[in-house]
XYZ file of C-alpha atoms in Angstrom:
361
model
C 12.685 6.886 25.288
C 15.747 5.695 23.240
C 15.893 2.011 22.435
C 18.553 -0.051 22.715
C 21.114 -1.513 20.309
C 20.060 -4.520 17.988
C 19.279 -7.594 19.997
C 20.299 -11.320 18.415
C 16.732 -11.814 17.761
C 16.781 -8.781 15.296
C 19.845 -9.860 13.759
C 17.736 -13.540 13.349
C 14.739 -11.761 11.902
C 16.533 -9.690 9.424
C 18.541 -12.627 7.625
C 15.436 -14.032 6.936
C 14.181 -12.150 4.729
C 13.934 -13.858 1.530
C 15.218 -10.877 -0.428
C 18.613 -9.263 -1.367
C 18.246 -5.789 0.346
C 19.000 -2.601 -1.968
C 21.582 -0.640 -0.823
C 19.253 2.087 -0.011
C 17.320 0.034 2.206
C 20.284 -1.161 4.318
C 21.078 2.611 4.499
C 17.919 3.737 5.506
C 17.412 0.877 8.288
C 20.591 2.567 9.788
C 18.992 5.695 9.702
C 16.023 4.848 11.357
C 17.435 2.911 14.006
C 20.167 5.625 14.636
C 16.882 8.092 15.146
C 15.205 5.466 17.488
C 18.737 4.594 19.733
C 18.638 8.892 20.211
C 17.094 10.139 23.621
C 14.448 12.181 21.109
C 11.736 11.208 19.481
C 12.227 10.296 16.013
C 9.765 12.076 13.100
C 11.329 10.656 9.940
C 9.694 10.771 6.481
C 10.761 7.512 3.845
C 9.811 8.298 0.618
C 10.532 5.877 -2.072
C 8.559 4.497 -5.286
C 5.989 2.477 -5.465
C 6.878 -1.337 -4.602
C 10.666 -0.106 -3.819
C 10.252 -1.860 0.116
C 9.360 0.482 2.289
C 7.114 -2.013 4.241
C 10.272 -4.336 5.291
C 12.010 -1.137 6.823
C 8.803 -0.831 9.127
C 8.900 -4.521 9.356
C 12.331 -4.147 11.478
C 11.419 -0.568 13.067
C 8.572 -2.154 14.780
C 10.499 -5.312 16.061
C 12.852 -3.199 17.347
C 10.728 -1.370 19.297
C 8.795 -4.655 20.565
C 12.188 -5.970 21.263
C 12.831 -3.169 24.026
C 9.476 -3.585 25.553
C 7.212 -1.221 23.536
C 4.406 -1.329 21.770
C 4.040 -0.294 17.748
C 1.266 0.853 15.864
C 0.735 0.773 12.255
C -1.607 3.408 10.332
C -3.009 2.131 7.195
C -5.498 4.195 5.196
C -7.745 1.118 3.836
C -9.255 -1.996 5.451
C -7.761 -3.866 2.361
C -4.370 -2.847 3.613
C -4.593 -3.644 7.110
C -5.900 -7.647 5.657
C -2.614 -7.714 3.718
C 0.025 -6.098 6.274
C -1.065 -8.408 8.834
C -0.390 -11.338 6.794
C 3.209 -9.632 6.022
C 3.632 -8.987 9.254
C 2.881 -12.517 10.604
C 4.964 -13.909 7.864
C 7.866 -11.671 8.880
C 7.213 -12.534 12.993
C 6.370 -15.995 12.651
C 8.495 -17.907 15.248
C 8.927 -14.810 17.274
C 6.916 -14.359 20.392
C 4.832 -11.340 18.993
C 1.496 -10.653 19.636
C -0.548 -8.962 16.746
C -3.927 -7.282 16.410
C -6.069 -5.663 13.901
C -8.538 -2.804 14.115
C -10.766 -1.734 10.721
C -14.290 -2.170 10.016
C -13.479 -5.856 9.046
C -13.099 -6.112 12.892
C -16.487 -7.534 14.994
C -17.337 -5.453 17.853
C -16.025 -8.660 20.061
C -12.551 -8.716 18.378
C -12.469 -4.670 18.668
C -13.330 -4.942 22.328
C -10.431 -7.489 22.340
C -7.799 -5.625 20.991
C -8.616 -2.605 22.603
C -8.234 -4.575 26.188
C -5.300 -6.287 24.761
C -3.623 -2.852 24.066
C -4.188 -1.297 27.129
C -2.864 -4.214 29.007
C 0.050 -4.811 27.178
C -0.574 -8.021 25.954
C -0.490 -6.596 22.405
C 2.757 -6.096 20.935
C 1.732 -4.559 17.610
C -1.268 -3.041 16.340
C -2.321 -2.644 12.596
C -5.272 -0.258 11.967
C -7.018 2.208 9.866
C -8.583 5.787 11.354
C -10.194 3.547 13.946
C -6.804 3.843 15.624
C -7.635 7.520 15.672
C -10.748 7.714 17.528
C -9.456 8.258 21.298
C -10.826 5.075 22.764
C -7.972 3.569 22.258
C -5.006 3.314 24.973
C -2.063 1.728 24.736
C 0.054 0.275 27.519
C 3.480 1.557 26.450
C 3.431 2.910 22.647
C 6.921 3.426 21.534
C 6.566 3.592 17.660
C 4.147 4.464 15.232
C 4.524 3.892 11.311
C 2.076 5.877 9.068
C 2.046 4.137 5.896
C 0.638 6.065 2.706
C 0.929 9.215 4.565
C -0.617 11.042 1.662
C -3.852 9.658 2.662
C -4.375 11.294 6.379
C -5.442 14.640 6.578
C -4.065 17.221 9.171
C -6.793 16.726 11.346
C -5.523 13.000 11.358
C -1.928 14.121 12.073
C -2.716 16.197 14.975
C -4.748 13.411 16.968
C -1.865 11.339 16.176
C 0.805 14.163 17.773
C -1.375 14.391 20.780
C -0.780 10.598 21.359
C 2.705 10.925 20.613
C 4.369 13.944 22.018
C 7.172 11.423 22.765
C 6.621 8.825 20.450
C 8.889 7.952 17.247
C 7.257 8.394 14.103
C 8.105 7.009 10.680
C 6.007 8.218 7.747
C 6.314 6.346 4.911
C 4.847 6.980 1.279
C 5.603 7.136 -2.373
C 3.447 10.320 -3.202
C 4.376 12.152 0.081
C 1.461 15.092 0.059
C 3.321 19.140 -0.295
C 3.281 20.103 2.957
C 4.755 16.798 4.619
C 7.715 17.016 1.862
C 8.040 21.172 2.331
C 8.700 19.859 6.483
C 11.120 16.879 5.433
C 12.749 19.689 2.740
C 12.855 22.791 5.451
C 14.588 20.254 7.801
C 11.615 20.195 10.697
C 11.573 16.113 9.815
C 14.574 13.927 8.848
C 14.111 12.275 5.361
C 14.965 9.137 3.690
C 14.884 7.938 -0.023
C 14.630 4.660 -1.395
C 15.870 5.081 -5.159
C 16.758 1.544 -5.955
C 14.443 -0.543 -7.632
C 14.607 -4.605 -6.313
C 16.433 -6.642 -8.940
C 14.547 -8.087 -11.907
C 11.891 -4.922 -12.003
C 11.148 -3.376 -15.142
C 9.535 -0.485 -15.912
C 5.829 -0.755 -16.619
C 4.895 -0.377 -20.559
C 2.287 2.369 -20.264
C -0.263 3.251 -22.935
C -2.430 6.651 -22.732
C -5.273 7.096 -25.516
C -8.928 6.843 -26.419
C -10.946 3.827 -25.064
C -11.525 0.984 -27.778
C -13.531 -2.027 -26.562
C -11.200 -4.425 -28.810
C -7.770 -2.997 -27.718
C -9.685 -3.500 -24.048
C -10.359 -7.205 -24.956
C -6.805 -7.864 -26.101
C -4.979 -6.660 -23.697
C -7.206 -9.167 -21.101
C -6.751 -11.729 -23.311
C -2.903 -11.163 -23.539
C -2.430 -11.261 -19.742
C -5.175 -14.295 -19.653
C -2.251 -16.271 -22.058
C 0.415 -15.579 -19.677
C -1.510 -17.025 -16.647
C -1.563 -13.362 -15.218
C -4.603 -11.388 -13.724
C -5.994 -7.818 -14.539
C -6.781 -4.791 -12.520
C -10.024 -3.229 -14.361
C -10.450 0.090 -12.169
C -13.989 2.115 -12.900
C -14.490 4.555 -10.575
C -18.345 4.816 -10.771
C -20.184 2.437 -8.104
C -23.429 3.064 -9.903
C -22.777 1.279 -12.986
C -19.227 -1.055 -12.022
C -21.796 -4.291 -12.431
C -22.772 -3.412 -16.075
C -18.956 -2.900 -16.674
C -18.107 -6.046 -15.496
C -20.922 -7.986 -17.492
C -19.703 -6.015 -20.540
C -16.255 -7.322 -19.918
C -17.197 -10.894 -19.393
C -19.247 -10.799 -22.562
C -16.116 -9.424 -24.480
C -13.917 -12.043 -22.940
C -16.216 -15.080 -22.111
C -13.052 -17.162 -20.468
C -11.890 -14.624 -17.998
C -13.487 -15.048 -14.669
C -14.762 -11.335 -13.552
C -15.639 -10.092 -10.236
C -15.864 -6.533 -8.852
C -14.659 -5.006 -5.481
C -15.889 -1.473 -3.901
C -16.289 0.062 -0.702
C -20.027 0.135 -0.636
C -20.054 -3.746 -0.786
C -20.337 -5.908 2.477
C -17.585 -6.538 4.433
C -17.661 -9.968 4.174
C -18.114 -9.772 0.432
C -15.518 -7.653 -0.114
C -12.963 -9.810 1.627
C -13.678 -12.542 0.187
C -13.410 -11.052 -3.321
C -10.142 -9.983 -2.212
C -8.698 -12.852 -0.834
C -10.221 -14.741 -4.120
C -8.209 -12.456 -6.449
C -5.297 -13.165 -4.195
C -5.337 -16.704 -4.450
C -5.810 -16.805 -8.338
C -9.237 -17.529 -8.767
C -10.271 -14.052 -10.037
C -9.117 -13.093 -13.664
C -10.402 -9.703 -14.231
C -11.123 -7.203 -11.004
C -13.181 -4.733 -11.509
C -12.579 -2.452 -8.820
C -12.669 1.316 -7.540
C -9.758 3.441 -6.280
C -10.230 1.229 -3.267
C -7.018 -0.803 -4.829
C -5.119 2.300 -5.126
C -2.937 1.951 -1.924
C -0.465 -0.496 -1.372
C -2.000 -3.617 -2.858
C 0.412 -5.812 -3.566
C -0.642 -8.885 -6.009
C 2.570 -10.019 -7.622
C 0.655 -12.106 -10.271
C -1.588 -9.146 -11.656
C 0.669 -7.176 -14.397
C -2.167 -5.483 -16.379
C -3.479 -2.573 -15.398
C -7.122 -1.169 -17.538
C -7.932 2.365 -15.777
C -11.126 3.913 -17.860
C -12.162 7.393 -17.435
C -8.475 8.148 -15.980
C -8.608 11.687 -17.017
C -10.765 12.022 -13.960
C -7.818 11.044 -11.712
C -5.248 12.977 -9.752
C -1.441 12.513 -10.377
C -0.507 10.686 -7.616
C -3.637 8.435 -7.867
C -2.650 7.511 -11.394
C 0.992 7.070 -9.967
C -0.172 4.783 -7.090
C -2.355 3.020 -9.605
C 0.366 2.219 -11.956
C 2.296 0.783 -8.857
C 0.218 -2.379 -8.337
C 1.339 -3.802 -11.776
C 4.781 -5.059 -12.396
C 5.659 -6.063 -8.690
C 7.024 -9.554 -9.924
C 9.241 -10.877 -12.611
C 6.961 -10.288 -15.431
C 6.527 -7.886 -17.665
C 3.729 -5.012 -16.773
C 1.213 -2.865 -18.802
C -0.897 0.349 -17.789
C -3.982 1.125 -20.093
C -5.108 4.788 -18.962
C -7.871 5.439 -21.119
C -10.135 8.210 -21.775
C -13.368 8.556 -23.603
C -13.209 8.609 -27.516
C -15.936 11.077 -27.754
C -15.122 13.743 -25.160
C -12.854 16.657 -25.376
C -9.982 16.242 -22.537
C -9.872 19.222 -20.407
C -6.234 20.779 -20.471
C -5.142 19.822 -17.173
C -6.613 16.211 -17.729
C -4.186 16.358 -20.753
C -0.971 17.729 -19.226
C -1.569 15.099 -16.339
C -2.035 12.051 -18.648
C 1.180 13.425 -20.885
C 3.344 13.687 -17.625
C 2.585 9.933 -16.301
C 2.828 8.633 -20.526
C 6.252 10.368 -20.326
C 7.430 9.183 -16.683
C 7.754 5.181 -17.163
C 11.099 4.324 -16.310
C 11.404 3.086 -12.897
C 11.853 5.821 -10.062
C 10.935 8.664 -12.165
């Protein structure tokens, strides 16, 4: 389907964007729209550093599809991201007649049924969902656009399932750290590619520290963040002893409100904890890499990762992108055990992340 030119509502939506678009954002929006208006299906990869405004492009593209009477689907890797995108899209589409549905493990069976029914009948215009969208049990009345957010988190199989859905559907993949295969396709010209390289204004580089774990230093880092009324992400990627770690931190900094979050918690509890963190009722969130992709908490500006030597480069980069999303100066600490020698690969990875700290590096 070749989508029509922009409607007056489209302009209204775009003028309501509360920030100044970066020059790259404007160019990319035009590229995406031009692709959508062509009679051939779009297959575009959008790369841009963490927090450079990729979501806003998805918001506008989806709106364009909906204006033409088609449905849009946004595919995200984690349930937390579904909740967050729902907030973003609902806020941006407030005042327009757009029905939004979500599919994830936070949905009750009844809600899931309603959403599936709404998609099949065409009542729902936009669906935001996790892999639950790919089960094949989801039928669309008129799907026009698929947005894959955090593309690096989906395997080849997932993308094949999507291709079956979308022989004639426009597709926009977004990622700060695209997987090599997707990147190669973009470079060899099988896919179109857009890049966001300009940081939003007032954005500072994140001060990054890599070194051995010291309890005193961790305490000092948390206290410094609390002094400016900020919040802290403390990443500990082992569920078995995450509560013990949280208890230690609570002893270390008694004035901090500490809570844990990981994927093995019940849905209701996880949702409540993340919600409390959003609403500043928790100071230190001790979590697994569940927060790695896309979480946007502008008040959290200190990140502490213990056992950083066990993580991949893309993970370290994505995690660091969770802080420094507001105007405040952000700090990231990547720590490794003092008593264990680092493997050569781990050392190289930590060295790479420590030396590439400027915006867009």
